[in-house]
Coordinates of C-alpha atoms in Angstrom, one line a residue:
X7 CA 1.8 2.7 13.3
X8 CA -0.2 -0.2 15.7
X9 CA 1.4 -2.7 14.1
X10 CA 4.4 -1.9 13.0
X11 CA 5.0 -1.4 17.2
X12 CA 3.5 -5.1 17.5
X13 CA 5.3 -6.8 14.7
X14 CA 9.1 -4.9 16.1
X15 CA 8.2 -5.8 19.6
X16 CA 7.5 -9.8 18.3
X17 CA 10.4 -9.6 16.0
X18 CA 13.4 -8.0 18.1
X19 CA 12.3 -10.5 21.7
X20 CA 12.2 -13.6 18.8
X21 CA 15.7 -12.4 17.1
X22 CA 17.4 -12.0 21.3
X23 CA 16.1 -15.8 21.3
X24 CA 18.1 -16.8 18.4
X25 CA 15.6 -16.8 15.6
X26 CA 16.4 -15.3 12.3
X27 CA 14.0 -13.0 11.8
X28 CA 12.9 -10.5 8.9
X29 CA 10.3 -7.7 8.8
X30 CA 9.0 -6.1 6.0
X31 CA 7.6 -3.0 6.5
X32 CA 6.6 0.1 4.8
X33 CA 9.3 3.1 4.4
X34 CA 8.1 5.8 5.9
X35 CA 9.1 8.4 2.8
X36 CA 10.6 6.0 -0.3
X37 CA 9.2 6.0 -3.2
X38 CA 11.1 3.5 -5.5
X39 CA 14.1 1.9 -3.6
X40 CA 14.0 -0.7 -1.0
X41 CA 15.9 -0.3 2.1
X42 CA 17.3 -3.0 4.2
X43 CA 19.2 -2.3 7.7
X44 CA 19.0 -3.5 10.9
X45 CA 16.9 -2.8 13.8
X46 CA 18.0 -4.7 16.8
X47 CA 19.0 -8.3 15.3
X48 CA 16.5 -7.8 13.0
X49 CA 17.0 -7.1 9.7
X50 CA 14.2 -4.9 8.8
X51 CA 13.4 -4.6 4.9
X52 CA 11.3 -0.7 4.5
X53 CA 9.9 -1.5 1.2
X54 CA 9.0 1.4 -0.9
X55 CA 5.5 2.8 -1.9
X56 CA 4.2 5.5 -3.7
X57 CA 1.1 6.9 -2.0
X58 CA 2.2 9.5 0.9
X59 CA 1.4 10.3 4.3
X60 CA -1.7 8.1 5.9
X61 CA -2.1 7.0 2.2
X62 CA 0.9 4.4 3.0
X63 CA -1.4 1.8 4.4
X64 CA -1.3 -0.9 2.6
X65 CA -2.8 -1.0 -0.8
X66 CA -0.2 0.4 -3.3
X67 CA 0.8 -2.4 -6.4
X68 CA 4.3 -1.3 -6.4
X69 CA 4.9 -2.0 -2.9
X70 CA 3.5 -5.5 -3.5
X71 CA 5.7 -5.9 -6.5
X72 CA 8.8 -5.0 -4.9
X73 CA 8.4 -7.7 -1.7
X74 CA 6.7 -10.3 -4.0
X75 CA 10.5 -9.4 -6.2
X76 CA 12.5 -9.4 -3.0
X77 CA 11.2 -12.8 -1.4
X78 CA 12.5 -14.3 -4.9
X79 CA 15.1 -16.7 -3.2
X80 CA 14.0 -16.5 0.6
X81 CA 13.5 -19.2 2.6
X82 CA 10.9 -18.8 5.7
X83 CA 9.6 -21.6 8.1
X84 CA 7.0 -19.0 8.7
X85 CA 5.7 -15.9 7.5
X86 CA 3.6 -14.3 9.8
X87 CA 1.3 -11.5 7.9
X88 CA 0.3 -8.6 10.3
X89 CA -3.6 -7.7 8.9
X90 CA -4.7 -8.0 5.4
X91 CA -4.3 -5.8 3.0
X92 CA -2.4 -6.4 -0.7
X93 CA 1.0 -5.2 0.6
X94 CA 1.3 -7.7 3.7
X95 CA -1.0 -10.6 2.3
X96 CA -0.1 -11.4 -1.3
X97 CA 3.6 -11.7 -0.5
X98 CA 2.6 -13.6 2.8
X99 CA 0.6 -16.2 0.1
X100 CA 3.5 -16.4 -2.4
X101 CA 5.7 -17.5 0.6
X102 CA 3.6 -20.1 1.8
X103 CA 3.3 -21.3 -1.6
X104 CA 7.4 -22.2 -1.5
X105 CA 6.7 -24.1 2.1
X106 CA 6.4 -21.1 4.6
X107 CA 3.4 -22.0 6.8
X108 CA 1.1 -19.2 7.0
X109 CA 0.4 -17.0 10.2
X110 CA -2.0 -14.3 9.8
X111 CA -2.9 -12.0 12.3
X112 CA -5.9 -10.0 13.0
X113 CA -5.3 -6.7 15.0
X114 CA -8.0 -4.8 13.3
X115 CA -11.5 -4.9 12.0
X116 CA -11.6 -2.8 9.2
X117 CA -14.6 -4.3 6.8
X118 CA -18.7 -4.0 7.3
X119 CA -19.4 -3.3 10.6
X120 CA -15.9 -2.1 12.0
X121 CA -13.5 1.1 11.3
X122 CA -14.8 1.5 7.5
X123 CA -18.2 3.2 8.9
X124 CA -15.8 5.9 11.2
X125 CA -15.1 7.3 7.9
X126 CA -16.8 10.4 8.0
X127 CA -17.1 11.0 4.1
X128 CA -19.8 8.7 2.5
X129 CA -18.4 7.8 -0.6
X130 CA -15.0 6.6 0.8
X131 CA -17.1 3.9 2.9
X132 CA -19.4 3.1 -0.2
X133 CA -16.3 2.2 -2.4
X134 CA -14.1 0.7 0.8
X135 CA -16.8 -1.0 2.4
X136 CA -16.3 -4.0 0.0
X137 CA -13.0 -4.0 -0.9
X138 CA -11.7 -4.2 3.5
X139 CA -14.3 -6.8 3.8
X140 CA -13.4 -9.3 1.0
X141 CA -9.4 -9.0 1.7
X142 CA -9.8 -9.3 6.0
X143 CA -12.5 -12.1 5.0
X144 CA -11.7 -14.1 2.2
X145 CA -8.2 -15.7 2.8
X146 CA -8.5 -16.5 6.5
X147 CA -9.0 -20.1 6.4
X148 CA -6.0 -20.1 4.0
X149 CA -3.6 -19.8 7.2
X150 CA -2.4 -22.1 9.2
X151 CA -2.4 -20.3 12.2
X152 CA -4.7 -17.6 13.4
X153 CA -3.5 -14.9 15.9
X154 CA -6.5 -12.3 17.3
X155 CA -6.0 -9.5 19.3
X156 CA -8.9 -9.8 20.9
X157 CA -11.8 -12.3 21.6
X158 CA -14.4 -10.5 19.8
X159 CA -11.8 -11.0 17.0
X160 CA -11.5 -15.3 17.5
X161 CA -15.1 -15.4 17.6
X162 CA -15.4 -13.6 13.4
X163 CA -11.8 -16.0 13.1
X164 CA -14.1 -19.0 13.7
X165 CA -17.7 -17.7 12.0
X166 CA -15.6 -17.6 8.9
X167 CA -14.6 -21.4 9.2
X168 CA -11.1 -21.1 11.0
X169 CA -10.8 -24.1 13.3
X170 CA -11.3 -23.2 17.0
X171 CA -8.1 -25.0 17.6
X172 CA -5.9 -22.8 15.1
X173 CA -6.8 -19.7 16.5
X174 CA -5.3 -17.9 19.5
X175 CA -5.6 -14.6 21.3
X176 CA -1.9 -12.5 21.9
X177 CA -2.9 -9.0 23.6
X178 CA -0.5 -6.6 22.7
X179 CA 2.2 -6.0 25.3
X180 CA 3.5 -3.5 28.1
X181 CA 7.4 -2.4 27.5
X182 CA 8.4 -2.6 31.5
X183 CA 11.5 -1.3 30.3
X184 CA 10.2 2.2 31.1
X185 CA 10.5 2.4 35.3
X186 CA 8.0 5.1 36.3
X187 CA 9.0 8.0 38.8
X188 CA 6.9 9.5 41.1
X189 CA 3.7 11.7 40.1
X190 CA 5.1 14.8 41.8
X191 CA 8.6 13.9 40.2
X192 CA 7.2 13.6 36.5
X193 CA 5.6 16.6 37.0
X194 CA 8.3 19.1 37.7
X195 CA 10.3 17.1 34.4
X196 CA 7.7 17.9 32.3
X197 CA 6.0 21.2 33.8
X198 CA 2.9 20.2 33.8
X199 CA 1.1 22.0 36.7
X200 CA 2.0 20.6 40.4
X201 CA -1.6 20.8 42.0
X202 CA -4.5 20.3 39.3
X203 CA -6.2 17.4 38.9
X204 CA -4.6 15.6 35.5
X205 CA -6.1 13.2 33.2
X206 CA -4.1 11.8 30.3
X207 CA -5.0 10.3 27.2
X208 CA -2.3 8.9 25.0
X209 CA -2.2 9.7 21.0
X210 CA -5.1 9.2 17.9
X211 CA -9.0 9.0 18.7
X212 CA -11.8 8.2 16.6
X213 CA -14.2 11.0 16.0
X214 CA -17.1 9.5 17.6
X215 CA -15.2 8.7 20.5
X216 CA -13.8 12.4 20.2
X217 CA -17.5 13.7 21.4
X218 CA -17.8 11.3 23.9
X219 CA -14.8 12.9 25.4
X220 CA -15.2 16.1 25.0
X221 CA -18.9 15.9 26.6
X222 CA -17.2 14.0 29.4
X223 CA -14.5 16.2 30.2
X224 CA -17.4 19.5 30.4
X225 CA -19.2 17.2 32.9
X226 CA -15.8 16.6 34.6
X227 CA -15.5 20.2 35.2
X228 CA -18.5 21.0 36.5
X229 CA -17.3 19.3 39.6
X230 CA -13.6 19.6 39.4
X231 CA -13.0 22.8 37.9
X232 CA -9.3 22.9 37.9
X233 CA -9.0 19.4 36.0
X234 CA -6.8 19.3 32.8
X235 CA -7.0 17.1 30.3
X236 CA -3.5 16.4 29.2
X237 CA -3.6 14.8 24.9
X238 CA -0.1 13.1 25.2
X239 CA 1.7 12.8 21.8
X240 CA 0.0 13.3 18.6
X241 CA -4.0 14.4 18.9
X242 CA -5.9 14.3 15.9
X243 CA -8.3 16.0 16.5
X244 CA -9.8 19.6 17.1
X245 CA -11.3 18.5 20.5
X246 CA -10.9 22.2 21.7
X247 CA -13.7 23.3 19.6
X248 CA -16.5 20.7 21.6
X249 CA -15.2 22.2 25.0
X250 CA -16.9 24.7 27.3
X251 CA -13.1 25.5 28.4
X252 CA -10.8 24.8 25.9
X253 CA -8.3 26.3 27.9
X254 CA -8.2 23.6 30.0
X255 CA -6.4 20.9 27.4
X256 CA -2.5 20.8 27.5
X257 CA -1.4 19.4 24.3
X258 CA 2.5 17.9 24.1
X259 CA 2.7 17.1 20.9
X260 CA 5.4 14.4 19.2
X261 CA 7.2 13.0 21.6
X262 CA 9.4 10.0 22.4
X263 CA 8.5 7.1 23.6
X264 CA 9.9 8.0 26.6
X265 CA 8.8 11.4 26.9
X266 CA 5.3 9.6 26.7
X267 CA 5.9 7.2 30.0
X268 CA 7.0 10.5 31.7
X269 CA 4.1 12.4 30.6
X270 CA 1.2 9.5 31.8
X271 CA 3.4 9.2 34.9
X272 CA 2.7 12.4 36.0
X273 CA -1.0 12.3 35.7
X274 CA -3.6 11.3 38.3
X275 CA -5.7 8.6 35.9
X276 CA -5.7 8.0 32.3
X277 CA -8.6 7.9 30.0
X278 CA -10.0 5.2 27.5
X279 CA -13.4 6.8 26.1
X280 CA -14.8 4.5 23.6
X281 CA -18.3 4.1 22.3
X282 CA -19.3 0.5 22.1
X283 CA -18.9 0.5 18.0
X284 CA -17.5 -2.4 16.1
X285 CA -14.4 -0.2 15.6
X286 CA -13.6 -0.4 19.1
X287 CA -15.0 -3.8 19.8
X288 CA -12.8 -5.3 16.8
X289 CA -9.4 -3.6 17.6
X290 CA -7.4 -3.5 21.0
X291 CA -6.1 0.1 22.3
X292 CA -2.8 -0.3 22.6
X293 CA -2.9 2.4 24.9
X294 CA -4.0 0.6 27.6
X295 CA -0.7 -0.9 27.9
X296 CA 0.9 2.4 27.9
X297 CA -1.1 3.2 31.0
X298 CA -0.3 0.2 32.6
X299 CA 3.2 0.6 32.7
X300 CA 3.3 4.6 33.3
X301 CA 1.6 2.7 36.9
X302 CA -1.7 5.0 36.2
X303 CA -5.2 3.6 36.7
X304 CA -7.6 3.9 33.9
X305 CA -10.9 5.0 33.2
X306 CA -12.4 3.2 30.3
X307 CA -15.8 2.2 28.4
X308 CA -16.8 -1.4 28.9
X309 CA -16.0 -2.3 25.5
X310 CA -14.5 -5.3 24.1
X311 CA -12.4 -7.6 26.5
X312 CA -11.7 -4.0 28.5
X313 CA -15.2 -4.9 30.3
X314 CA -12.9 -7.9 31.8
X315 CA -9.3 -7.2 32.0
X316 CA -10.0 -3.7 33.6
X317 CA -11.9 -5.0 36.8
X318 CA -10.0 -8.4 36.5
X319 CA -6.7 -6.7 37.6
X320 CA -8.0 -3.8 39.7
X321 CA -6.3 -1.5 37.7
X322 CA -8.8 0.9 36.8
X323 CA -13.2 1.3 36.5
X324 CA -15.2 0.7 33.5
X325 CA -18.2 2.5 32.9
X326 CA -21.2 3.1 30.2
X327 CA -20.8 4.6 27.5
X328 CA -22.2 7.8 27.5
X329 CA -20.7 11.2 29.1
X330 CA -22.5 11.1 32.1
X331 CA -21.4 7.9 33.5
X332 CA -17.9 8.6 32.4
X333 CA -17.7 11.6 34.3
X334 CA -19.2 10.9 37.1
X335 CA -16.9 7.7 37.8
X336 CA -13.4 10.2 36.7
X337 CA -14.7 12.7 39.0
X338 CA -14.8 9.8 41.9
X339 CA -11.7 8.9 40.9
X340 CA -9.8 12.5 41.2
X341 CA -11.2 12.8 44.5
X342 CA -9.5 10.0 46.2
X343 CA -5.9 10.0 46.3
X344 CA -5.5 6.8 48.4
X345 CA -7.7 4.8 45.1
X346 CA -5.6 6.4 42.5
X347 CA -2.4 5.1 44.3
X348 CA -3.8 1.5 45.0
X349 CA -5.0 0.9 41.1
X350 CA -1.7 2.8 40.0
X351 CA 0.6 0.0 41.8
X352 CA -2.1 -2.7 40.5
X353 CA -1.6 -1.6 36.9
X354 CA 2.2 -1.5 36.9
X355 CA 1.8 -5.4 38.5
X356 CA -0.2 -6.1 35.5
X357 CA 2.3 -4.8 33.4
X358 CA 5.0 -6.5 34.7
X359 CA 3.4 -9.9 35.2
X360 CA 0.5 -10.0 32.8
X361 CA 0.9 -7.6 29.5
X362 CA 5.0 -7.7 29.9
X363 CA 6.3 -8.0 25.5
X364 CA 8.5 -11.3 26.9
X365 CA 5.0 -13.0 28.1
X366 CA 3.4 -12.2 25.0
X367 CA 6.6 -13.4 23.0
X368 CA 6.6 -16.7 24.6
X369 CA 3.1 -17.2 23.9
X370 CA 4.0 -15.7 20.4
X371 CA 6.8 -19.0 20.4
X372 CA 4.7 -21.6 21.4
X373 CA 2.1 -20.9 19.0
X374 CA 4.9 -20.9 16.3
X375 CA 5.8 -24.2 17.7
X376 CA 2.3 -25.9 17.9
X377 CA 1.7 -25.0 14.0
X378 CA 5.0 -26.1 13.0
X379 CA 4.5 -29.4 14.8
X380 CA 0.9 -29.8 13.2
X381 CA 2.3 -29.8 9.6

């Protein structure tokens, strides 16, 4: 999931620097035994759990008891806990109690206000509401550091008594090791159509955000009727059944990660369609970076720090939130070539020089650095 891709990104550019480094992480499909192998220099420990499927997020007792068992005899400088929840932060506490010092990282909001109140049955956010809020809440002034993904993020961080000076934002990186081809190129590789107009949108989507897309893309062919709206990788989502043309999606399905690159590459912008909730203000969409380095511009929501980064680096528009806006500004965009190509090149610069996993590892290092040296 999101962070698993952050926390293997961190851990295999910190192990080619020399660092020992260990990362626990749920097995995707064991129940009782826990696995350790390596994965890059790392030595990755895929501790079991017994929920399945999305279940495996991070609230099962056994997994706990199993890492809580395994750390029995470890010996971290740091532990660096990835969100919240039981299975990452009681460990994370038990470590810092035998002289770890405590890094906790906050990629997501998931209590009162953020992703609890996208789920769609009422009951489930009665009964979660609480129980997200009190573990994301509770424990951060308990860490000695304090990463954010965003700075929506720092400023909850510091409301809830972290000191301004322990907390820093890391964005989640671009992996430049991906070279694009050409549009036309990644086009006949994949066979996706060789003339229409393509937008891409890269993986999961909220289902709010869902209907802002789907009303978006009817608007979008209104003007430019042969437009396809290309889901890249796994779409959760039934967006087929909100369109005028449902004919007009091409779904890919899994894919790898390089399959994905090759995919965005050959469309004509990418797409980031998220209402201004505080699900989308408290989390960062990693797919940005994807975009970035497939060298496509983007057409996102001014939500979160997107409102900045977006215009900052010329490599894309921001618009309102509604469908209309949206559109209209995608429709702009499909109808100037020489704009697409311009923001393309900008976004594969900011991938290279801004978002690029070896910048965000060295500020990763020196924040490691500044805690240890404090204590």
């Amino acid at each position: 999931m999101g962070t698993f891709r952050r926390a293997s990104h961190f851990g295999m550019a910190l192990a080619e620097r020399g660092h020992a480094v260990t990362l626990m992480a749920v097995s995707p499909n064991a129940r009782l035994r826990l696995c350790v192998r390596d994965l890059s220099g790392v030595k990755l420990v895929e501790t079991p759990d017994l929920f399945s499927g999305s279940l495996r997020s991070g609230w099962d007792p056994w997994n706990v008891l199993r890492r809580v068992l395994w750390l029995n005899g470890q010996s971290f400088e740091i532990v660096h806990a990835i969100e919240s929840r039981p299975v990452v932060l009681l460990p994370a506490l038990i470590a810092r109690r035998r002289g770890a010092k405590l890094i906790m990282d906050w990629c997501d909001w998931f209590g009162q206000g953020g992703s609890v109140e996208e789920r769609p049955n009422p009951l489930v956010r009665a009964v979660l509401r609480p129980v997200e809020t009190f573990f994301e809440e509770h424990f951060r002034t308990r860490a000695d550091g304090t990463l954010v993904i965003n700075t929506f993020l720092r400023e909850k961080a510091i409301a809830l008594g972290v000191p301004p000076n322990r907390v820093e934002v890391i964005y989640d990186g671009a992996d430049t090791r991906f070279i694009p081809q050409d549009r036309i190129e990644s086009r006949r590789a994949t066979g996706l159509p060789g003339e229409a107009p393509l937008i891409g949108y890269a993986g999961r989507i909220y289902t709010f955000d869902a209907a802002l897309m789907a009303s978006a893309f009817n608007r979008v062919l209104k003007s430019v009727p042969d437009a396809r709206l290309v889901l890249v990788g796994y779409f959760n989502r039934n967006i087929e059944a909100l369109l005028d043309c449902p004919e007009a999606v091409i779904r890919t399905g899994w894919l790898t990660a390089e399959q994905v690159f090759q995919y965005l590459a050959a469309c004509d912008v990418c797409w980031l369609p998220l209402r201004d909730t505080g699900a989308n203000r408290g989390r960062w969409p990693s797919k940005l970076c994807d975009y970035l380095t497939a060298g496509r511009p983007v057409v996102a929501t001014a939500v979160g720090d997107l409102s900045d980064l977006i215009p900052r680096y010329r490599v894309g528009i921001v618009t309102l939130d509604n469908p209309d806006d949206f559109a209209r500004c995608t429709a702009e965009m499909l109808s100037d070539r020489d704009r697409c190509d311009t923001m393309g090149r900008a976004a594969r610069r900011a991938a290279e020089d801004v978002f690029n996993w070896t910048l965000k590892v060295d500020e990763l290092e020196d924040f490691y650095k500044r805690v240890l040296r404090a204590h």
